[in-house]
Each structure stands twice: as structure tokens, then as C-alpha cells.
PDB file of C-alpha atoms and ligand atoms in Angstrom:
ATOM      1  CA  UNK A   1      -1.324  13.188  15.472  1.00  0.00           C
ATOM      2  CA  UNK A   2      -1.650   9.659  13.556  1.00  0.00           C
ATOM      3  CA  UNK A   3       1.518   7.534  13.514  1.00  0.00           C
ATOM      4  CA  UNK A   4       1.650   5.276  10.179  1.00  0.00           C
ATOM      5  CA  UNK A   5       3.832   2.641   9.327  1.00  0.00           C
ATOM      6  CA  UNK A   6       4.017   2.181   5.628  1.00  0.00           C
ATOM      7  CA  UNK A   7       4.636  -1.495   4.465  1.00  0.00           C
ATOM      8  CA  UNK A   8       6.373  -2.040   1.019  1.00  0.00           C
ATOM      9  CA  UNK A   9       8.041  -4.734  -1.076  1.00  0.00           C
ATOM     10  CA  UNK A  10       9.374  -2.734  -4.236  1.00  0.00           C
ATOM     11  CA  UNK A  11      10.302   0.373  -5.839  1.00  0.00           C
ATOM     12  CA  UNK A  12       7.960   2.453  -3.370  1.00  0.00           C
ATOM     13  CA  UNK A  13       6.635   5.366  -5.380  1.00  0.00           C
ATOM     14  CA  UNK A  14       3.550   5.373  -3.162  1.00  0.00           C
ATOM     15  CA  UNK A  15       5.781   5.379   0.222  1.00  0.00           C
ATOM     16  CA  UNK A  16       7.812   8.597  -1.544  1.00  0.00           C
ATOM     17  CA  UNK A  17       3.931  10.322  -2.228  1.00  0.00           C
ATOM     18  CA  UNK A  18       3.508  10.096   1.347  1.00  0.00           C
ATOM     19  CA  UNK A  19       7.063  11.118   2.186  1.00  0.00           C
ATOM     20  CA  UNK A  20       6.500  14.090   0.333  1.00  0.00           C
ATOM     21  CA  UNK A  21       2.802  14.592   1.053  1.00  0.00           C
ATOM     22  CA  UNK A  22       3.871  14.835   4.658  1.00  0.00           C
ATOM     23  CA  UNK A  23       6.530  17.104   3.811  1.00  0.00           C
ATOM     24  CA  UNK A  24       4.616  19.525   1.858  1.00  0.00           C
ATOM     25  CA  UNK A  25       1.730  19.616   4.205  1.00  0.00           C
ATOM     26  CA  UNK A  26      -0.766  18.182   2.116  1.00  0.00           C
ATOM     27  CA  UNK A  27      -0.439  15.013   4.479  1.00  0.00           C
ATOM     28  CA  UNK A  28      -1.852  16.732   7.713  1.00  0.00           C
ATOM     29  CA  UNK A  29      -1.265  15.561  11.476  1.00  0.00           C
ATOM     30  CA  UNK A  30       0.651  12.588  10.526  1.00  0.00           C
ATOM     31  CA  UNK A  31       3.849  11.189  11.128  1.00  0.00           C
ATOM     32  CA  UNK A  32       5.698   8.082   9.452  1.00  0.00           C
ATOM     33  CA  UNK A  33       7.130   6.317  12.528  1.00  0.00           C
ATOM     34  CA  UNK A  34       8.448   3.514  10.259  1.00  0.00           C
ATOM     35  CA  UNK A  35       8.686   1.701   6.926  1.00  0.00           C
ATOM     36  CA  UNK A  36       8.971  -2.414   6.710  1.00  0.00           C
ATOM     37  CA  UNK A  37       9.819  -4.225   3.620  1.00  0.00           C
ATOM     38  CA  UNK A  38       9.875  -8.089   3.403  1.00  0.00           C
ATOM     39  CA  UNK A  39      12.449  -7.656   0.674  1.00  0.00           C
ATOM     40  CA  UNK A  40      15.753  -6.709   1.269  1.00  0.00           C
ATOM     41  CA  UNK A  41      16.756  -5.338  -2.189  1.00  0.00           C
ATOM     42  CA  UNK A  42      13.232  -3.009  -2.151  1.00  0.00           C
ATOM     43  CA  UNK A  43      14.439   0.743  -3.289  1.00  0.00           C
ATOM     44  CA  UNK A  44      11.704   1.788  -0.764  1.00  0.00           C
ATOM     45  CA  UNK A  45      13.737   0.857   1.983  1.00  0.00           C
ATOM     46  CA  UNK A  46      16.467   3.420   0.472  1.00  0.00           C
ATOM     47  CA  UNK A  47      13.869   6.333   0.223  1.00  0.00           C
ATOM     48  CA  UNK A  48      12.814   5.821   4.078  1.00  0.00           C
ATOM     49  CA  UNK A  49      16.457   6.145   4.709  1.00  0.00           C
ATOM     50  CA  UNK A  50      16.953   9.146   2.395  1.00  0.00           C
ATOM     51  CA  UNK A  51      14.015  10.577   4.610  1.00  0.00           C
ATOM     52  CA  UNK A  52      15.398   9.755   7.678  1.00  0.00           C
ATOM     53  CA  UNK A  53      12.512   7.077   8.427  1.00  0.00           C
ATOM     54  CA  UNK A  54      13.264   4.488  10.465  1.00  0.00           C
ATOM     55  CA  UNK A  55      13.361   1.386   7.958  1.00  0.00           C
ATOM     56  CA  UNK A  56      13.395  -2.555   8.654  1.00  0.00           C
ATOM     57  CA  UNK A  57      13.426  -5.503   6.617  1.00  0.00           C
ATOM     58  CA  UNK A  58      11.670  -8.934   8.020  1.00  0.00           C
ATOM     59  CA  UNK A  59      11.865 -11.343   4.920  1.00  0.00           C
ATOM     60  CA  UNK A  60       9.904 -14.889   5.458  1.00  0.00           C
ATOM     61  CA  UNK A  61      13.425 -16.088   4.051  1.00  0.00           C
ATOM     62  CA  UNK A  62      15.236 -15.444   7.273  1.00  0.00           C
ATOM     63  CA  UNK A  63      12.484 -17.541   9.231  1.00  0.00           C
ATOM     64  CA  UNK A  64      12.076 -21.145   9.513  1.00  0.00           C
ATOM     65  CA  UNK A  65       8.283 -20.979   9.103  1.00  0.00           C
ATOM     66  CA  UNK A  66       5.530 -18.639   8.086  1.00  0.00           C
ATOM     67  CA  UNK A  67       4.347 -18.319  11.741  1.00  0.00           C
ATOM     68  CA  UNK A  68       7.909 -17.310  13.176  1.00  0.00           C
ATOM     69  CA  UNK A  69       7.864 -15.022  10.132  1.00  0.00           C
ATOM     70  CA  UNK A  70       4.435 -13.745  11.294  1.00  0.00           C
ATOM     71  CA  UNK A  71       5.921 -13.334  14.961  1.00  0.00           C
ATOM     72  CA  UNK A  72       8.520 -11.158  14.061  1.00  0.00           C
ATOM     73  CA  UNK A  73       6.453  -8.719  11.836  1.00  0.00           C
ATOM     74  CA  UNK A  74       3.545  -8.679  14.604  1.00  0.00           C
ATOM     75  CA  UNK A  75       6.341  -7.694  17.000  1.00  0.00           C
ATOM     76  CA  UNK A  76       7.949  -4.922  15.071  1.00  0.00           C
ATOM     77  CA  UNK A  77       4.497  -3.144  14.215  1.00  0.00           C
ATOM     78  CA  UNK A  78       3.573  -3.608  18.247  1.00  0.00           C
ATOM     79  CA  UNK A  79       7.123  -1.853  18.642  1.00  0.00           C
ATOM     80  CA  UNK A  80       6.232   0.983  16.106  1.00  0.00           C
ATOM     81  CA  UNK A  81       2.306   1.031  17.656  1.00  0.00           C
ATOM     82  CA  UNK A  82       0.902   2.659  15.119  1.00  0.00           C
ATOM     83  CA  UNK A  83      -2.432   4.155  14.599  1.00  0.00           C
ATOM     84  CA  UNK A  84      -2.825   3.248  10.721  1.00  0.00           C
ATOM     85  CA  UNK A  85      -0.787   0.493   8.636  1.00  0.00           C
ATOM     86  CA  UNK A  86      -0.137   1.967   5.063  1.00  0.00           C
ATOM     87  CA  UNK A  87       0.261  -1.104   2.791  1.00  0.00           C
ATOM     88  CA  UNK A  88       1.667   0.452  -0.520  1.00  0.00           C
ATOM     89  CA  UNK A  89       2.728  -2.126  -2.958  1.00  0.00           C
ATOM     90  CA  UNK A  90       3.050  -5.003   0.299  1.00  0.00           C
ATOM     91  CA  UNK A  91       3.068  -7.951  -2.001  1.00  0.00           C
ATOM     92  CA  UNK A  92       2.815 -10.362   0.954  1.00  0.00           C
ATOM     93  CA  UNK A  93      -0.539 -12.073   2.812  1.00  0.00           C
ATOM     94  CA  UNK A  94      -1.167 -10.333   6.277  1.00  0.00           C
ATOM     95  CA  UNK A  95      -0.992 -12.588   9.347  1.00  0.00           C
ATOM     96  CA  UNK A  96      -4.775 -12.954  10.393  1.00  0.00           C
ATOM     97  CA  UNK A  97      -3.869 -12.075  13.631  1.00  0.00           C
ATOM     98  CA  UNK A  98      -2.583  -8.711  12.451  1.00  0.00           C
ATOM     99  CA  UNK A  99      -5.921  -8.135  10.570  1.00  0.00           C
ATOM    100  CA  UNK A 100      -8.188  -8.695  14.180  1.00  0.00           C
ATOM    101  CA  UNK A 101      -5.479  -6.533  16.256  1.00  0.00           C
ATOM    102  CA  UNK A 102      -5.311  -3.911  13.778  1.00  0.00           C
ATOM    103  CA  UNK A 103      -9.112  -4.008  12.336  1.00  0.00           C
ATOM    104  CA  UNK A 104      -9.996  -0.653  10.527  1.00  0.00           C
ATOM    105  CA  UNK A 105      -6.426   0.625  11.261  1.00  0.00           C
ATOM    106  CA  UNK A 106      -4.891  -1.044   7.669  1.00  0.00           C
ATOM    107  CA  UNK A 107      -5.698   0.494   4.216  1.00  0.00           C
ATOM    108  CA  UNK A 108      -4.311  -0.507   1.161  1.00  0.00           C
ATOM    109  CA  UNK A 109      -3.777   0.581  -2.603  1.00  0.00           C
ATOM    110  CA  UNK A 110      -4.838  -1.374  -5.071  1.00  0.00           C
ATOM    111  CA  UNK A 111      -4.203  -0.309  -9.100  1.00  0.00           C
ATOM    112  CA  UNK A 112      -7.547  -0.670 -10.274  1.00  0.00           C
ATOM    113  CA  UNK A 113     -11.284   0.317  -9.912  1.00  0.00           C
ATOM    114  CA  UNK A 114     -12.516  -2.392  -7.098  1.00  0.00           C
ATOM    115  CA  UNK A 115     -14.296  -4.491  -7.888  1.00  0.00           C
ATOM    116  CA  UNK A 116     -12.864  -4.883 -11.336  1.00  0.00           C
ATOM    117  CA  UNK A 117      -9.538  -6.643 -11.755  1.00  0.00           C
ATOM    118  CA  UNK A 118      -9.137  -7.247  -7.835  1.00  0.00           C
ATOM    119  CA  UNK A 119      -9.028 -10.386  -5.790  1.00  0.00           C
ATOM    120  CA  UNK A 120      -6.517 -13.209  -5.571  1.00  0.00           C
ATOM    121  CA  UNK A 121      -3.905 -13.295  -8.495  1.00  0.00           C
ATOM    122  CA  UNK A 122      -4.523  -9.422  -9.355  1.00  0.00           C
ATOM    123  CA  UNK A 123      -1.389  -7.801  -8.252  1.00  0.00           C
ATOM    124  CA  UNK A 124       1.146  -5.433 -10.178  1.00  0.00           C
ATOM    125  CA  UNK A 125       1.139  -5.696 -13.913  1.00  0.00           C
ATOM    126  CA  UNK A 126      -0.952  -8.478 -13.755  1.00  0.00           C
ATOM    127  CA  UNK A 127      -3.633  -5.973 -13.401  1.00  0.00           C
ATOM    128  CA  UNK A 128      -3.282  -3.805 -16.014  1.00  0.00           C
ATOM    129  CA  UNK A 129      -2.690  -6.641 -18.459  1.00  0.00           C
ATOM    130  CA  UNK A 130      -6.332  -7.852 -17.471  1.00  0.00           C
ATOM    131  CA  UNK A 131      -7.782  -4.406 -18.134  1.00  0.00           C
ATOM    132  CA  UNK A 132      -6.123  -4.565 -21.780  1.00  0.00           C
ATOM    133  CA  UNK A 133      -7.472  -7.588 -22.157  1.00  0.00           C
ATOM    134  CA  UNK A 134     -10.955  -7.142 -21.410  1.00  0.00           C
ATOM    135  CA  UNK A 135     -10.753  -3.761 -23.307  1.00  0.00           C
ATOM    136  CA  UNK A 136     -11.824  -1.421 -20.808  1.00  0.00           C
ATOM    137  CA  UNK A 137     -11.916   2.366 -21.453  1.00  0.00           C
ATOM    138  CA  UNK A 138     -11.393   3.480 -18.036  1.00  0.00           C
ATOM    139  CA  UNK A 139      -9.178   2.009 -15.187  1.00  0.00           C
ATOM    140  CA  UNK A 140      -8.305   3.408 -12.240  1.00  0.00           C
ATOM    141  CA  UNK A 141      -7.022   2.898  -8.420  1.00  0.00           C
ATOM    142  CA  UNK A 142      -8.685   2.695  -4.751  1.00  0.00           C
ATOM    143  CA  UNK A 143      -7.748   2.977  -1.586  1.00  0.00           C
ATOM    144  CA  UNK A 144      -9.573   0.656   1.176  1.00  0.00           C
ATOM    145  CA  UNK A 145      -9.576  -0.888   4.319  1.00  0.00           C
ATOM    146  CA  UNK A 146      -8.036  -4.185   4.584  1.00  0.00           C
ATOM    147  CA  UNK A 147     -10.406  -7.337   5.945  1.00  0.00           C
ATOM    148  CA  UNK A 148      -9.806 -11.015   5.830  1.00  0.00           C
ATOM    149  CA  UNK A 149     -10.592 -11.044   2.286  1.00  0.00           C
ATOM    150  CA  UNK A 150      -8.647  -9.865  -0.827  1.00  0.00           C
ATOM    151  CA  UNK A 151      -9.685  -6.327  -1.855  1.00  0.00           C
ATOM    152  CA  UNK A 152     -12.943  -6.843  -0.156  1.00  0.00           C
ATOM    153  CA  UNK A 153     -12.622  -4.165   2.350  1.00  0.00           C
ATOM    154  CA  UNK A 154     -14.555  -0.958   2.886  1.00  0.00           C
ATOM    155  CA  UNK A 155     -14.060   1.484  -0.030  1.00  0.00           C
ATOM    156  CA  UNK A 156     -12.314   5.066   1.155  1.00  0.00           C
ATOM    157  CA  UNK A 157     -11.513   6.584  -2.206  1.00  0.00           C
ATOM    158  CA  UNK A 158     -11.439   6.075  -6.291  1.00  0.00           C
ATOM    159  CA  UNK A 159      -9.908   7.842  -8.833  1.00  0.00           C
ATOM    160  CA  UNK A 160     -10.928   6.799 -12.884  1.00  0.00           C
ATOM    161  CA  UNK A 161      -7.782   6.919 -15.491  1.00  0.00           C
ATOM    162  CA  UNK A 162      -8.509   7.043 -18.954  1.00  0.00           C
ATOM    163  CA  UNK A 163      -6.893   3.986 -20.875  1.00  0.00           C
ATOM    164  CA  UNK A 164      -5.654   4.830 -24.036  1.00  0.00           C
ATOM    165  CA  UNK A 165      -4.807   3.822 -27.681  1.00  0.00           C
ATOM    166  CA  UNK A 166      -1.849   1.419 -27.940  1.00  0.00           C
ATOM    167  CA  UNK A 167      -1.256   1.106 -24.278  1.00  0.00           C
ATOM    168  CA  UNK A 168       1.097  -1.633 -22.666  1.00  0.00           C
ATOM    169  CA  UNK A 169       0.608  -2.731 -19.211  1.00  0.00           C
ATOM    170  CA  UNK A 170       4.007  -0.837 -18.504  1.00  0.00           C
ATOM    171  CA  UNK A 171       2.233   2.265 -20.016  1.00  0.00           C
ATOM    172  CA  UNK A 172      -0.828   1.906 -18.299  1.00  0.00           C
ATOM    173  CA  UNK A 173       0.469   1.343 -14.860  1.00  0.00           C
ATOM    174  CA  UNK A 174       2.898   4.393 -14.956  1.00  0.00           C
ATOM    175  CA  UNK A 175      -0.237   6.537 -16.036  1.00  0.00           C
ATOM    176  CA  UNK A 176      -2.620   4.670 -13.022  1.00  0.00           C
ATOM    177  CA  UNK A 177       0.727   5.518 -10.459  1.00  0.00           C
ATOM    178  CA  UNK A 178       0.694   9.232 -11.747  1.00  0.00           C
ATOM    179  CA  UNK A 179      -3.053  10.229 -12.566  1.00  0.00           C
ATOM    180  CA  UNK A 180      -4.341   8.154  -9.529  1.00  0.00           C
ATOM    181  CA  UNK A 181      -2.410   6.063  -6.828  1.00  0.00           C
ATOM    182  CA  UNK A 182       0.289   8.817  -6.115  1.00  0.00           C
ATOM    183  CA  UNK A 183      -2.827  11.017  -5.253  1.00  0.00           C
ATOM    184  CA  UNK A 184      -5.630   9.430  -3.611  1.00  0.00           C
ATOM    185  CA  UNK A 185      -3.312   7.284  -1.374  1.00  0.00           C
ATOM    186  CA  UNK A 186      -2.203  10.485   0.375  1.00  0.00           C
ATOM    187  CA  UNK A 187      -5.722  12.146   0.052  1.00  0.00           C
ATOM    188  CA  UNK A 188      -7.055   8.857   1.853  1.00  0.00           C
ATOM    189  CA  UNK A 189      -4.308   9.116   4.815  1.00  0.00           C
ATOM    190  CA  UNK A 190      -5.106  13.067   5.325  1.00  0.00           C
ATOM    191  CA  UNK A 191      -8.786  12.197   5.459  1.00  0.00           C
ATOM    192  CA  UNK A 192      -8.110   9.602   8.162  1.00  0.00           C
ATOM    193  CA  UNK A 193      -5.401  11.689  10.071  1.00  0.00           C
ATOM    194  CA  UNK A 194      -8.135  14.966  10.031  1.00  0.00           C
ATOM    195  CA  UNK A 195     -11.163  13.177  10.672  1.00  0.00           C
ATOM    196  CA  UNK A 196     -11.273  13.196  14.380  1.00  0.00           C
ATOM    197  CA  UNK A 197      -9.456  16.407  14.609  1.00  0.00           C
TER     198      UNK A 197
HETATM  199  C1  GRF B   1       1.373  -0.199  -7.204  1.00  0.00           C
HETATM  200  O1  GRF B   1       0.719  -0.342  -8.532  1.00  0.00           O
HETATM  201  C2  GRF B   1       0.357  -0.695  -6.038  1.00  0.00           C
HETATM  202  O2  GRF B   1      -1.048   0.050  -6.342  1.00  0.00           O
HETATM  203  C3  GRF B   1       0.749  -1.963  -6.310  1.00  0.00           C
HETATM  204  O3  GRF B   1       1.953  -2.342  -6.079  1.00  0.00           O
HETATM  205  C4  GRF B   1       2.570  -1.263  -6.855  1.00  0.00           C
HETATM  206  C5  GRF B   1       3.544  -0.452  -5.864  1.00  0.00           C
HETATM  207  O4  GRF B   1       4.307   0.361  -6.561  1.00  0.00           O
HETATM  208  N1  GRF B   1      -0.438  -2.604  -4.840  1.00  0.00           N
HETATM  209  P1  GRF B   1       5.618   1.080  -5.630  1.00  0.00           P
HETATM  210  O5  GRF B   1       6.346   0.255  -4.660  1.00  0.00           O
HETATM  211  O6  GRF B   1       4.747   2.077  -4.635  1.00  0.00           O
HETATM  212  O7  GRF B   1       6.185   1.977  -6.716  1.00  0.00           O
END
């Protein structure tokens, strides 16, 4: 059984796709042992609670220094002892130590086809704004392993999504979520969880 911890900052629609995937048997051999948010107002925390999953908020705002926050974050992770950490819209720069300790056991979902529209500064709606400004006709989402760089880790899965005439960043963001993110993130977790069976 693969024990996973999902890290979130916002609405948690990707978290919901994972919760549903586990429930419906699309993600096999997997248990969500905890959800950690850096943002106390994240609706994702409510989603976790509704699903009966232990949810924790560890916010940098509640600590004197970044080091203290990093320590508390790592301590919580250690207690949950995950086999895999899933970053699902987690807007925090990870402590370097965390990447060392959990090497090849952290994955992230990014809302573009890496290597396009990724790296520092490309998060949330900014990714879709950049895709529209460049005028690409196809975009998508990528699930990848997390290393020391920003969106540079090994790619696990990608899915393309059409950009349509008249798209706004918001409309495109929604289509990328529906047609790519909510599909490939559960699939990637299932792939990892069943790889060693
Ligand atoms: C998604 O677009 C994800 O790709 C990005 O942040 C957003 C999170 O949305 N990294 P949600 O919180 O899962 O609804």
C-alpha cells in the first residue's frame, strides 16, 4: 500500500480528483494519510475533512523564521511517513532538506506542457496568460518528479489540451484542469502505486 500526503494551497480540485480516484478504485493500492496546507483559508482543507482525511495547516505566517517553518513542515511529514508526497497546487518553495530526504518520492502537477511555460514565476493563471500571449494552439498539463530546480524534474505523464479562439486565462485554466490535470494526476499516482506490485 502506498501512503501519500497531498500538499495544497488553494481550492483543492486536484486533491478532490485524488480523493475520488481512490474511492472509485481508479487509483489502486493507495491511501491518503494526510493533507497539509500552508494556507489556513484553503478550501482543500475542508475537502480533506469531508473525506475523513487528517488535515493540517502549517503556515509560514505562524513562525518567526523560514527555518522554523521548514522544520515544523518536515516534522509533520515525518510523522505521517509518506511513501509519496503529491504537490497539488502547493505554492511554497520546498525546503532543500525535504527534497533530499524524499528524493524521487515527490511529484508535482504543472498546468502546461513542460518545457513550455514553466520555471520561476510560472504558476496559477500566469501560466495560461503566457500561453495565450504566445498564441500556442495546444497546451496541457504535466506530472513530474520534483528536484532542486523549478519544474525541472523527470516527467511522468503529460496530456495535451486545445486552446480555442476567444479563450481567456480563466477559461483555459478550467479546460486544462478538466481535460488534463484531474485525469493525469490520479493516473500518475496509480502508476507509481502499482509499479512495484
Ligand atoms: C492547478 O492549476 C495546478 O496545476 C497548479 O495549481 C492549481 C491548483 O488548483 N499547480 P487546485 O487547488 O487543485 O484546485
